[in-house]
mmCIF file of C-alpha atoms in Angstrom:
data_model
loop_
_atom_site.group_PDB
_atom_site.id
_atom_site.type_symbol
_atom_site.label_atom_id
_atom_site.label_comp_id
_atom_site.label_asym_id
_atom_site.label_seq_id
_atom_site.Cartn_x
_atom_site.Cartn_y
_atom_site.Cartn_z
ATOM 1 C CA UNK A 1 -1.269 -43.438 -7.748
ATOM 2 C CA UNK A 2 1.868 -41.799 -9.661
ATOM 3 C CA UNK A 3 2.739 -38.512 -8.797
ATOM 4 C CA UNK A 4 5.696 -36.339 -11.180
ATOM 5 C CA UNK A 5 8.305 -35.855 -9.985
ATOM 6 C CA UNK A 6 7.835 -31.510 -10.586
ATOM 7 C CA UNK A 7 4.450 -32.097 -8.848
ATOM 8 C CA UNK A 8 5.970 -34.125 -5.621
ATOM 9 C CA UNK A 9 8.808 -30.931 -5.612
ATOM 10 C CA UNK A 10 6.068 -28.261 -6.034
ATOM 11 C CA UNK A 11 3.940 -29.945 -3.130
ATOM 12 C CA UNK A 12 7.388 -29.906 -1.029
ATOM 13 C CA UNK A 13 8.008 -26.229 -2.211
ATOM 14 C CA UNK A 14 4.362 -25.441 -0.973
ATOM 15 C CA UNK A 15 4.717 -27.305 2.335
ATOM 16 C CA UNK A 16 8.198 -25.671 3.335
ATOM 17 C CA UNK A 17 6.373 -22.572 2.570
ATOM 18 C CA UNK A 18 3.571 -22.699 4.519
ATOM 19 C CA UNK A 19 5.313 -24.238 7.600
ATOM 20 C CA UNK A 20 8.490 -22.064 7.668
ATOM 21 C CA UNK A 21 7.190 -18.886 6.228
ATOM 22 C CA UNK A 22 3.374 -18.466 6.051
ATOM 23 C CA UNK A 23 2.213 -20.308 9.578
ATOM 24 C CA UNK A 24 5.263 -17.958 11.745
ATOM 25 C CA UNK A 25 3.492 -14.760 10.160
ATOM 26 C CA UNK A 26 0.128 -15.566 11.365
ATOM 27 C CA UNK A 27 1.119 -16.004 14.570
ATOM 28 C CA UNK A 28 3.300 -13.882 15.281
ATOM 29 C CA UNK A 29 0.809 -11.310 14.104
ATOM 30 C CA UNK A 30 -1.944 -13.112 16.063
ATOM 31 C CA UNK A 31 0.513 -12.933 19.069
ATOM 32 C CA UNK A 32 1.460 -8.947 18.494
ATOM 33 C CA UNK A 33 -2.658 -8.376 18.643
ATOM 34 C CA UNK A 34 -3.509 -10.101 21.601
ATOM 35 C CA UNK A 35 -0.630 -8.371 23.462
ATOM 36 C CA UNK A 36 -2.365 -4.936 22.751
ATOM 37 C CA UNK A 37 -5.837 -6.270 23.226
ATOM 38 C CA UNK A 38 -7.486 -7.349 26.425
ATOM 39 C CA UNK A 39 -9.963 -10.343 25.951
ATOM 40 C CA UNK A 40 -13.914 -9.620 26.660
ATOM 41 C CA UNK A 41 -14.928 -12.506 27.445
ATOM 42 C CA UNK A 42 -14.218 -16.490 28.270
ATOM 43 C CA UNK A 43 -14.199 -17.354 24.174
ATOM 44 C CA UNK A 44 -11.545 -14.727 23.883
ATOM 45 C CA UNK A 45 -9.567 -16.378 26.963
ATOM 46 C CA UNK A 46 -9.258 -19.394 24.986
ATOM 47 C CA UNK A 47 -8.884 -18.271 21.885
ATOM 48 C CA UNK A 48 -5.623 -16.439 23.137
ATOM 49 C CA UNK A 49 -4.885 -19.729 24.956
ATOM 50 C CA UNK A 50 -5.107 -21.867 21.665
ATOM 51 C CA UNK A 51 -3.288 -19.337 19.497
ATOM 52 C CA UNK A 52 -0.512 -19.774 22.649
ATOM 53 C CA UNK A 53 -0.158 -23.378 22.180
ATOM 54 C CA UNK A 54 -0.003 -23.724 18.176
ATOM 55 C CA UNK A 55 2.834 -21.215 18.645
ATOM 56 C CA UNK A 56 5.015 -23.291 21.244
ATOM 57 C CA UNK A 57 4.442 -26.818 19.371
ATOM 58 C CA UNK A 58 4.025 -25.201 15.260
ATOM 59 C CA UNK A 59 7.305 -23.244 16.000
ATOM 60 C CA UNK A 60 9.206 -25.624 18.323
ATOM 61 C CA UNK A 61 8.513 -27.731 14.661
ATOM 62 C CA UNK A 62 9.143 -24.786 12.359
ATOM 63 C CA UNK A 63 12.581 -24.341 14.205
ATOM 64 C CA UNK A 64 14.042 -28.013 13.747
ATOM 65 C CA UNK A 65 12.844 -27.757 10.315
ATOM 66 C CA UNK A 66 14.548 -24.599 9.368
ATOM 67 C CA UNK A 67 17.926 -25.894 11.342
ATOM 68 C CA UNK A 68 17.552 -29.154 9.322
ATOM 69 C CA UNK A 69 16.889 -27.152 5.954
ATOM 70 C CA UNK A 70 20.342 -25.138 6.641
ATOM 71 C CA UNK A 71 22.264 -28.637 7.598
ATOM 72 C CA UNK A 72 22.553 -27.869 11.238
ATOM 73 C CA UNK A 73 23.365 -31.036 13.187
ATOM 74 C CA UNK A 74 23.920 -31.959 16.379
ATOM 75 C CA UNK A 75 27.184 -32.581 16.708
ATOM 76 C CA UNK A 76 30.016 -30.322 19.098
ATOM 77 C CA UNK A 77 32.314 -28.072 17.418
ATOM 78 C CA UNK A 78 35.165 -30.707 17.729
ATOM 79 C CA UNK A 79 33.837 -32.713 15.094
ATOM 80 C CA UNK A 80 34.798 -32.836 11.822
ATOM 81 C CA UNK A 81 31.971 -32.798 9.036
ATOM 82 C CA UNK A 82 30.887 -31.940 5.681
ATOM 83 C CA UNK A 83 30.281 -30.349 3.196
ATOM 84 C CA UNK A 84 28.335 -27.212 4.153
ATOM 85 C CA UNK A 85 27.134 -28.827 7.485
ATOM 86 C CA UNK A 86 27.308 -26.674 10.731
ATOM 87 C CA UNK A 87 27.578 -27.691 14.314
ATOM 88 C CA UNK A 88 25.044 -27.256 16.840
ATOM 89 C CA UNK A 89 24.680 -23.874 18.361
ATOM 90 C CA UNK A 90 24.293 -25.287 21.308
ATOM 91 C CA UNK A 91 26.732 -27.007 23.425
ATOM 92 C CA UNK A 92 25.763 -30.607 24.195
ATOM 93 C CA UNK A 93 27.464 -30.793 27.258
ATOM 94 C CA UNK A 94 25.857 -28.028 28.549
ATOM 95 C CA UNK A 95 22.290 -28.820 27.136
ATOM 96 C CA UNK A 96 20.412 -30.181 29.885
ATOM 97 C CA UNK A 97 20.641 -26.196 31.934
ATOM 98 C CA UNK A 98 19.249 -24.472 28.525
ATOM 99 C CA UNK A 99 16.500 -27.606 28.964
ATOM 100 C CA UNK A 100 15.656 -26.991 32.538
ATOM 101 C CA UNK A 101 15.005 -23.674 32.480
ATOM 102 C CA UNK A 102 12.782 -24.131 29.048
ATOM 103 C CA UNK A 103 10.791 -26.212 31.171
ATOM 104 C CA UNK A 104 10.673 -24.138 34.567
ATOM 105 C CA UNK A 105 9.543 -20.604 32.418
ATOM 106 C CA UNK A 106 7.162 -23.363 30.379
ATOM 107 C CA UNK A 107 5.754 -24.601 33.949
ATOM 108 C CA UNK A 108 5.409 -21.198 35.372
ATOM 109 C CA UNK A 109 3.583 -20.105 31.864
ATOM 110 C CA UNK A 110 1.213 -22.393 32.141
ATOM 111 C CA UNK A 111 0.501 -22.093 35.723
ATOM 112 C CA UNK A 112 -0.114 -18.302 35.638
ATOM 113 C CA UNK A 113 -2.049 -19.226 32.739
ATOM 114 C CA UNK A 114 -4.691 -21.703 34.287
ATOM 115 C CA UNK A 115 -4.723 -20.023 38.138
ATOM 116 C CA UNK A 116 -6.719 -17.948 39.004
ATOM 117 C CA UNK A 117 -5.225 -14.544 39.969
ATOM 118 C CA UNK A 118 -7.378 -14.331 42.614
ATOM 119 C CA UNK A 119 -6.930 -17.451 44.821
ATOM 120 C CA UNK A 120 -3.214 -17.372 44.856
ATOM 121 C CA UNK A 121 -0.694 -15.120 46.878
ATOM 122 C CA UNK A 122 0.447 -12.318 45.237
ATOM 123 C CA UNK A 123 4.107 -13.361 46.001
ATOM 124 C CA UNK A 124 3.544 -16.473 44.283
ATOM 125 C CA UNK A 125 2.360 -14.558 40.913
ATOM 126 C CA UNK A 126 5.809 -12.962 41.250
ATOM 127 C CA UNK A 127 7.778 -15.935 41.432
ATOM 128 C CA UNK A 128 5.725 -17.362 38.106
ATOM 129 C CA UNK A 129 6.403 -14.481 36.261
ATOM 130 C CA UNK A 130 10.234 -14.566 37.199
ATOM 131 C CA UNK A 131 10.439 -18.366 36.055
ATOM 132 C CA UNK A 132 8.490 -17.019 32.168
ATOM 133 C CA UNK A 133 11.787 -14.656 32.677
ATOM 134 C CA UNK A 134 13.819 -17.193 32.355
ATOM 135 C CA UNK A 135 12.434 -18.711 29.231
ATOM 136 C CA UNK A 136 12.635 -14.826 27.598
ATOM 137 C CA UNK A 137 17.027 -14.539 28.721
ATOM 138 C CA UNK A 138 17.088 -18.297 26.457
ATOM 139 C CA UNK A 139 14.912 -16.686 23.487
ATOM 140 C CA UNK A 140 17.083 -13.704 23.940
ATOM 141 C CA UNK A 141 20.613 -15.572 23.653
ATOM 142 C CA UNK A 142 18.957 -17.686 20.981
ATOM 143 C CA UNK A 143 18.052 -14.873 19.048
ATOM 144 C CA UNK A 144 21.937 -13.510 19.145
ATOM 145 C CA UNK A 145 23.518 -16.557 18.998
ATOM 146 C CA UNK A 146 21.976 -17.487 15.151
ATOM 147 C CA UNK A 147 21.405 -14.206 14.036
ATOM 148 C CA UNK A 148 19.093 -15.445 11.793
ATOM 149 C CA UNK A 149 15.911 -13.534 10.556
ATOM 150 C CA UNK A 150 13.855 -16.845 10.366
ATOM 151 C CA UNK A 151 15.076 -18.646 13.552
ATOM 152 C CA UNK A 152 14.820 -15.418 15.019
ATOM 153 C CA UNK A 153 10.861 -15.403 14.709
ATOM 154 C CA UNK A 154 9.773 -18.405 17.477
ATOM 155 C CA UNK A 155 11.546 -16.666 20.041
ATOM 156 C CA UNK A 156 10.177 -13.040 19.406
ATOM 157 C CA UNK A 157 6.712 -15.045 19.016
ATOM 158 C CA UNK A 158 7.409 -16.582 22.627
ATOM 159 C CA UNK A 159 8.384 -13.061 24.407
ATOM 160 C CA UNK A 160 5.160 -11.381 22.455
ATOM 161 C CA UNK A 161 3.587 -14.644 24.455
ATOM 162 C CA UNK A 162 4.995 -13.688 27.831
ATOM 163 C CA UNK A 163 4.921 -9.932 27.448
ATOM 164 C CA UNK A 164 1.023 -10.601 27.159
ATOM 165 C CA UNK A 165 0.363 -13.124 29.669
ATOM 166 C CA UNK A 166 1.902 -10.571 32.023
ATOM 167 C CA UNK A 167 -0.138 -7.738 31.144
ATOM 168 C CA UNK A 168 -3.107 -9.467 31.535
ATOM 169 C CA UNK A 169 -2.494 -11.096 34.490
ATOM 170 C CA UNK A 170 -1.512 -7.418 36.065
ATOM 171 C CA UNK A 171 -4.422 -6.107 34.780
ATOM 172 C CA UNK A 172 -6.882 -9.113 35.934
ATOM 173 C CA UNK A 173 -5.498 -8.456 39.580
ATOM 174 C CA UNK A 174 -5.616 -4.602 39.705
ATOM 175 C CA UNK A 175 -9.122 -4.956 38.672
ATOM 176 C CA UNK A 176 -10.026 -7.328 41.625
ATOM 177 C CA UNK A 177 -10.297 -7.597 45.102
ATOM 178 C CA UNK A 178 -6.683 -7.914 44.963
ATOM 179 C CA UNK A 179 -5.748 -4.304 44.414
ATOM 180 C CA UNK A 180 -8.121 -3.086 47.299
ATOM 181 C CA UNK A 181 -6.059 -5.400 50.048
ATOM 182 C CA UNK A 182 -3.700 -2.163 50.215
ATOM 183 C CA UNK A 183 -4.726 -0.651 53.464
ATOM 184 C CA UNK A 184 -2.768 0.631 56.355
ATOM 185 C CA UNK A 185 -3.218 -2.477 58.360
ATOM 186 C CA UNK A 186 -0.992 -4.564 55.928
ATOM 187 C CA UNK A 187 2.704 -4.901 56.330
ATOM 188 C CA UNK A 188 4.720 -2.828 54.133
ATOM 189 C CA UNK A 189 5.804 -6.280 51.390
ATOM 190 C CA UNK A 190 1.993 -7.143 51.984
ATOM 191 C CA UNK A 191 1.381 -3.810 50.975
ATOM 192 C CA UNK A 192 3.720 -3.307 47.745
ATOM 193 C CA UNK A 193 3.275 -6.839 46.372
ATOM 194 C CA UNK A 194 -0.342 -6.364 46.299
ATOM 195 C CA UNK A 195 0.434 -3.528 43.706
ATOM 196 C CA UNK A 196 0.407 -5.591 40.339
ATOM 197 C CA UNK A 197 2.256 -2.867 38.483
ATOM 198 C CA UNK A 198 5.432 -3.328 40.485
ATOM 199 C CA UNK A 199 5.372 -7.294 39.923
ATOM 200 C CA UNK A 200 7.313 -7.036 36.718
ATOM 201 C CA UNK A 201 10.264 -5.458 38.558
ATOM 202 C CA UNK A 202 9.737 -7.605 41.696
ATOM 203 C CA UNK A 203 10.272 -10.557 38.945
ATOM 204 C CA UNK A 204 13.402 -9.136 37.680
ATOM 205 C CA UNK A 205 14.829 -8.860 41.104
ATOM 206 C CA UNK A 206 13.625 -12.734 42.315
ATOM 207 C CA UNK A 207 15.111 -13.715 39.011
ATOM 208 C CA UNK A 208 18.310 -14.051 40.414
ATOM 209 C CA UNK A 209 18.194 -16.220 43.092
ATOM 210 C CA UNK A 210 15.870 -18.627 41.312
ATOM 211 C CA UNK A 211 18.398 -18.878 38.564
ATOM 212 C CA UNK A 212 21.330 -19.504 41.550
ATOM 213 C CA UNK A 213 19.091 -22.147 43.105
ATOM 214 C CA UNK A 214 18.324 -24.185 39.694
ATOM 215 C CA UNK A 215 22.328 -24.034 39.308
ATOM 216 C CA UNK A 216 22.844 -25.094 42.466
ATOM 217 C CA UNK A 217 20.900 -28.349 41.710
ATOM 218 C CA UNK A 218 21.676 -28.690 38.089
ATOM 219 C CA UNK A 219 25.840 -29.001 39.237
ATOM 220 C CA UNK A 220 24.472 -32.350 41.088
ATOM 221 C CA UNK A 221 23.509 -33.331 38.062
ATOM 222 C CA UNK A 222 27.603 -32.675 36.428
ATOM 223 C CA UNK A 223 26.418 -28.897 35.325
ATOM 224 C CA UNK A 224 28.952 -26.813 35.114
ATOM 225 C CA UNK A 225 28.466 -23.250 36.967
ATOM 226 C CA UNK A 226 28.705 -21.469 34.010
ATOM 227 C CA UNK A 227 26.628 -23.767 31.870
ATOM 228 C CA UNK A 228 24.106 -20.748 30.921
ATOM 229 C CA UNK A 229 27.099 -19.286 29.288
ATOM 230 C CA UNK A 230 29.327 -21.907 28.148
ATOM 231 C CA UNK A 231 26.608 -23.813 26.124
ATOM 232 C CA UNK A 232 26.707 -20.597 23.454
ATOM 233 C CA UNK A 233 30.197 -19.900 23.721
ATOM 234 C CA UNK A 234 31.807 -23.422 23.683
ATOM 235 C CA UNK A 235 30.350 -23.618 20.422
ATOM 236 C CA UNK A 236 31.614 -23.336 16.787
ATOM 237 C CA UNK A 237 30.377 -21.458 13.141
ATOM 238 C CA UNK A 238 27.657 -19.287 15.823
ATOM 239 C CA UNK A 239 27.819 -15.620 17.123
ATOM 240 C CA UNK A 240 28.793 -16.538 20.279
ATOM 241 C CA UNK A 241 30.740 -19.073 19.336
ATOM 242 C CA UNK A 242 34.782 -18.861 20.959
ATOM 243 C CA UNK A 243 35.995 -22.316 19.588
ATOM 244 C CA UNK A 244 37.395 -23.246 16.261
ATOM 245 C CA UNK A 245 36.140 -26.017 14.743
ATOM 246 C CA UNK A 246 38.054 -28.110 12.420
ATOM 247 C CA UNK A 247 37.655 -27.517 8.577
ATOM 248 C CA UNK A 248 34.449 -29.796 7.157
ATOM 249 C CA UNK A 249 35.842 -32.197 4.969
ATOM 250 C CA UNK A 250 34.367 -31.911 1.284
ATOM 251 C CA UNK A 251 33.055 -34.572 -0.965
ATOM 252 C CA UNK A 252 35.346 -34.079 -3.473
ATOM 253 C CA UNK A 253 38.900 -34.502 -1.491
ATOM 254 C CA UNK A 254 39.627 -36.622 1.418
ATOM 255 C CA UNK A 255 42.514 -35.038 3.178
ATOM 256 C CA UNK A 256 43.530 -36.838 6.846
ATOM 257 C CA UNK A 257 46.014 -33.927 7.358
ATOM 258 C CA UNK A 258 43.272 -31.285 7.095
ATOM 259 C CA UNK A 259 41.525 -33.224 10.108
ATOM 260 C CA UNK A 260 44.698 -33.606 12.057
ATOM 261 C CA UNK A 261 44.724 -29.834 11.911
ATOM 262 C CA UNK A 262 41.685 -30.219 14.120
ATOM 263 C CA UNK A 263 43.493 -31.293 16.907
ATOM 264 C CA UNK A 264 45.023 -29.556 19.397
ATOM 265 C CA UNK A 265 46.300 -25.987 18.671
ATOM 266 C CA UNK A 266 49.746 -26.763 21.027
ATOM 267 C CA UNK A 267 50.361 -30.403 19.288
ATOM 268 C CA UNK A 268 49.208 -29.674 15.511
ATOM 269 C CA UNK A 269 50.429 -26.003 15.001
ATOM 270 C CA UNK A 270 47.850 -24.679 13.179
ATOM 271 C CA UNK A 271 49.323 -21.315 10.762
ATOM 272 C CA UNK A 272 46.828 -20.175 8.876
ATOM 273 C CA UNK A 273 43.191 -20.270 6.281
ATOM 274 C CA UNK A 274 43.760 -21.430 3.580
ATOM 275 C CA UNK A 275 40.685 -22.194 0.221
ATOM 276 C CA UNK A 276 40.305 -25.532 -1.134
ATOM 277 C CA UNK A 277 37.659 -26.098 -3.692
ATOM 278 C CA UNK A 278 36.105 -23.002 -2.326
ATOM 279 C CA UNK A 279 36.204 -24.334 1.210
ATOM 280 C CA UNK A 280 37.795 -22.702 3.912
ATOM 281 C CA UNK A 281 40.057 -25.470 5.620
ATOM 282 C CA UNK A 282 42.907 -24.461 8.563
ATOM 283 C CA UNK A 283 46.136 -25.032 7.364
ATOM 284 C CA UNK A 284 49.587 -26.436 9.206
ATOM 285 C CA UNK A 285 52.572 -26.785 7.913
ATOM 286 C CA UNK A 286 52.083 -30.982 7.347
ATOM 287 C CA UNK A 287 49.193 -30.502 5.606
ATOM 288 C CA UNK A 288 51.065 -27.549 3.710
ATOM 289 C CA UNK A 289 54.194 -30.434 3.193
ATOM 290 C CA UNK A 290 51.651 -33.089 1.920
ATOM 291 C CA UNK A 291 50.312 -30.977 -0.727
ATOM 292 C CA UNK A 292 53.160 -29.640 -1.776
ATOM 293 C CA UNK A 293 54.434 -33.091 -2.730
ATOM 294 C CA UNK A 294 51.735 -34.347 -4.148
ATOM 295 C CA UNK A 295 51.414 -31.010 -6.637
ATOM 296 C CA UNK A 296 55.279 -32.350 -7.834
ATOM 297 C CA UNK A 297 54.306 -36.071 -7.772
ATOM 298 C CA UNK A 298 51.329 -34.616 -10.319
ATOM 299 C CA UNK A 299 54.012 -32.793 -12.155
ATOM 300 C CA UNK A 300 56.791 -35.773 -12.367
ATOM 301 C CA UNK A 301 54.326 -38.604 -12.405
ATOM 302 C CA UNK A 302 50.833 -37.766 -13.203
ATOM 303 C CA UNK A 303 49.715 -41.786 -13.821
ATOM 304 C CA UNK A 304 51.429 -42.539 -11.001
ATOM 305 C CA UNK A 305 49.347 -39.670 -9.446
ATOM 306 C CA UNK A 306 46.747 -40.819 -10.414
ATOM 307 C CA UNK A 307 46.708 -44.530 -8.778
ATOM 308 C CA UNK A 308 47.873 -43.124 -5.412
ATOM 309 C CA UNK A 309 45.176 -40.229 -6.021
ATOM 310 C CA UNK A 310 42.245 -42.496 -6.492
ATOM 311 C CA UNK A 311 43.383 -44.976 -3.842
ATOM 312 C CA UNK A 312 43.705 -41.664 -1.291
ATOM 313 C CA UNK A 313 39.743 -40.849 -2.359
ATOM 314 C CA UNK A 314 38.796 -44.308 -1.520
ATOM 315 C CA UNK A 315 39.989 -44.614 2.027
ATOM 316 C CA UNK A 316 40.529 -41.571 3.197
ATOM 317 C CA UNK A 317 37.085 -40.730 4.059
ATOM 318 C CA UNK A 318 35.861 -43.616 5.543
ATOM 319 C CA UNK A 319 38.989 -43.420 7.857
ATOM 320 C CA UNK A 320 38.765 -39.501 8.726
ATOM 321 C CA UNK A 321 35.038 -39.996 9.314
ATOM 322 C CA UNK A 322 36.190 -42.086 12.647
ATOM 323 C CA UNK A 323 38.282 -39.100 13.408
ATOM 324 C CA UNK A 324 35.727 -37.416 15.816
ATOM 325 C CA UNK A 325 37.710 -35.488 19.012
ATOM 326 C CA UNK A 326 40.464 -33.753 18.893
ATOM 327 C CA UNK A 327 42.817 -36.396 20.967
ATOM 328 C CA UNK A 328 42.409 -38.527 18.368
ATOM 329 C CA UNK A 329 43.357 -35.781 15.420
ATOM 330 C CA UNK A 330 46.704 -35.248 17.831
ATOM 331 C CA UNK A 331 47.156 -39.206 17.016
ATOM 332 C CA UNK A 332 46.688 -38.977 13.545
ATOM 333 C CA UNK A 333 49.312 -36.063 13.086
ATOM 334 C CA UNK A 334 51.866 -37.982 14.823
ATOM 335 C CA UNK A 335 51.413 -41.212 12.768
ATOM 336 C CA UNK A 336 51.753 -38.844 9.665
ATOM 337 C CA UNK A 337 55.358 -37.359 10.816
ATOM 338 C CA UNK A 338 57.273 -40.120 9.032
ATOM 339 C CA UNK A 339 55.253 -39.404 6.133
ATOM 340 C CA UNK A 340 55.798 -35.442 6.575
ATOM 341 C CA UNK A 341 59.664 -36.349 6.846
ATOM 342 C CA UNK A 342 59.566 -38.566 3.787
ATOM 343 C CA UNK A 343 57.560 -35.947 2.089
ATOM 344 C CA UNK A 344 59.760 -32.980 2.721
ATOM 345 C CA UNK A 345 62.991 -34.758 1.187
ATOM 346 C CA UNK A 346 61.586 -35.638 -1.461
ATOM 347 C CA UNK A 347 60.825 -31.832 -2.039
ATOM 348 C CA UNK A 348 64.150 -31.092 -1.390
ATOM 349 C CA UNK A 349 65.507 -33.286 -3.467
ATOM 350 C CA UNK A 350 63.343 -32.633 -6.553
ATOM 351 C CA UNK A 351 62.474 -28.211 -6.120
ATOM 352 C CA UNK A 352 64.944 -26.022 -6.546
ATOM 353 C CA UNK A 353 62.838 -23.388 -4.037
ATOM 354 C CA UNK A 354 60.798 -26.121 -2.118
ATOM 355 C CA UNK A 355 59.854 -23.826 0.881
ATOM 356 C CA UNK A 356 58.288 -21.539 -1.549
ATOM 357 C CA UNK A 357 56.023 -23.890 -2.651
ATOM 358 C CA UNK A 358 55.212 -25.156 0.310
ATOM 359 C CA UNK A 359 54.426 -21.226 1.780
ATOM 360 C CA UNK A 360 51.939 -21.027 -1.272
ATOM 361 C CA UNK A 361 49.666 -23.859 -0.918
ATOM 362 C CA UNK A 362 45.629 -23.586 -0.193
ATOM 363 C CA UNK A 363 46.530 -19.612 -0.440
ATOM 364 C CA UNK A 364 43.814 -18.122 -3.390
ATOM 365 C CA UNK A 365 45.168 -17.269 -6.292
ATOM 366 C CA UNK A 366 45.986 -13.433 -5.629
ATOM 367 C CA UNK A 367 47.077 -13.823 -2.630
ATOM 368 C CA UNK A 368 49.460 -16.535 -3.990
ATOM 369 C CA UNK A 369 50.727 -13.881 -6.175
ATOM 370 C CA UNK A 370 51.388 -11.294 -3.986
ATOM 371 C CA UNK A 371 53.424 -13.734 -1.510
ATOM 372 C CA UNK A 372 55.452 -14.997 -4.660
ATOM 373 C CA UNK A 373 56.445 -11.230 -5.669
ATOM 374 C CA UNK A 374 57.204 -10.964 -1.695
ATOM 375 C CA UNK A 375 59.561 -13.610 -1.706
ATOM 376 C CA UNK A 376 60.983 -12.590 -5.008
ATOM 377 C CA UNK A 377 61.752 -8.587 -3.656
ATOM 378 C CA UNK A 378 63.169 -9.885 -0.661
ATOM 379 C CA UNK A 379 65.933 -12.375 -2.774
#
């Protein structure tokens, strides 16, 4: 059957809608309810329980949506890309600790879920609701680390989730046999973990060696210590983000200098932003050189120009798209020295004020003025 094209884009209008917008709401304000109020009975218990589960798979899906939608990819901050595409805001190489410990505050959801508060120790409750901690300090650095009002909605949905469960579970306990164990005869730990009020602070405190032990056995596994940090930080175009990535090349201009400059800071020298097309790129001085000569060969030989122009566009990109790490942007620089050298004569030979131009390029406009009045006051 045909379908319009303004038909297929309104259905895919309605769909992103209801998925990224409309299906968060409700359960997020399904989730604020049923953290306020207690269920009455078994069909209540699994409503909550349901409700629970749509919000850990519909938002996990929601999420990688939304990160899709805004060209989020997976790749580290050392790779060059396009366009308006971002890297991931999460380190790969330090993935697999954010993934464990997703799946330990998962496994101790679900188990404090399903058990019955009754039939299990009380110091065992504890130790669940320090591993649902864990899952809460990821939503947390998730939360900063996008800053985004929309991405920022699965992970307040998921500590509404765990804020609840608790509360329930504290107030299941009290209300059994469980709080009436307190009795002189007990030993004094007997005595205060059998208080259910004081397990969210017991948690809080058990928190800490849990997290030391599951780094402990995640560095057999080539974690780094520090993983829980490093996978924000070592990171680019994020919050937490302390590495600069290289400039993303754009469709329109192929420039192999502008993805040496995303090598190494100590080989390629980076000096400063610069705007192309309205992109931000990081500027060096050889990518500064190799625009400044081709603005004069544009000027002296626009045909000519023109040839070397188009035959620049059509290998350029394919060739910086193999340009992935920033060892092999160090190699690229050097093989474009002799270029650089060739480059700069020829500037030298054909500008009467050659380092002038160069200082100028990829600056926007006003700020080109203001350097050119600079250099004029100061001759």
């Amino acid at each position: 059957m045909y379908m319009s094209n303004d038909f297929a884009v309104t259905l895919y209008f309605c769909f992103i809608m209801l998925v990224i917008f409309i299906l968060p709401i409700i359960l997020t304000g399904a989730n604020i309810a049923y953290l306020i109020i207690l269920p009455r009975n078994k069909k209540e218990e699994i409503r909550i329980k349901n409700f629970a589960a749509a919000t850990i798979i519909i938002g996990g899906i929601d999420t990688l949506l939304y990160l899709a939608f805004m060209d989020v990819t997976e790749q580290d901050w050392y790779v060059q890309l396009v366009n308006q595409e971002r890297h991931t805001p999460i380190a790969t190489e330090h993935f697999l600790t954010i993934v464990v410990f997703l799946i330990i505050a998962l496994a101790g959801y679900i188990l404090l879920t399903f058990w019955n508060i009754r039939k299990i120790p009380p110091l065992v409750s504890v130790f669940l609701i320090a591993a649902v901690y864990m899952g809460v300090i990821i939503s947390v650095f998730w939360t900063i680390q996008t800053s985004d009002p929309i991405l920022a909605i699965y992970p307040f949905d998921l500590c509404l989730m765990a804020a609840g469960l608790i509360r329930r579970k504290i107030i299941e306990y009290k209300n059994t046999d469980g709080e009436r164990l307190r009795n002189k005869k007990l030993g004094r730990l007997d005595e205060k973990l059998s208080d259910s009020t004081k397990w969210p602070f017991y948690a809080f405190i058990l928190l800490w060696p849990l997290m030391g032990i599951v780094i402990c056995i995640l560095l057999l596994f080539g974690q780094n210590p520090a993983s829980i940090i490093k996978a924000w930080t070592e990171t680019s175009d994020w919050t937490l983000s302390m590495q600069q990535a290289p400039p993303n090349l754009s469709l329109d201009g192929h420039y192999l200098c502008t993805v040496a400059a995303g090598g190494h800071k100590k080989t390629v020298k980076p000096l400063r932003e610069g705007q192309r097309h309205g992109h931000r790129v990081i500027v060096n001085r050889q990518l500064c050189i190799a625009n400044a000569f081709e603005q004069v060969l544009e000027e002296k030989t626009p045909h000519f120009h023109k040839a070397v122009r188009s035959f620049y566009d059509k290998y350029g990109l394919p060739v910086a798209r193999l340009i992935k790490k920033p060892l092999a942007a160090d190699i690229v620089y050097f093989i474009m020295k002799p270029l650089e050298w060739l480059f700069l004569i020829v500037l030298y030979l054909t500008d009467k004020d050659p380092e002038k131009r160069i200082a100028v390029q990829y600056l926007p406009q006003k700020d080109r003025e203001d350097l050119l009045k600079y250099i004029e006051d100061i001759q």
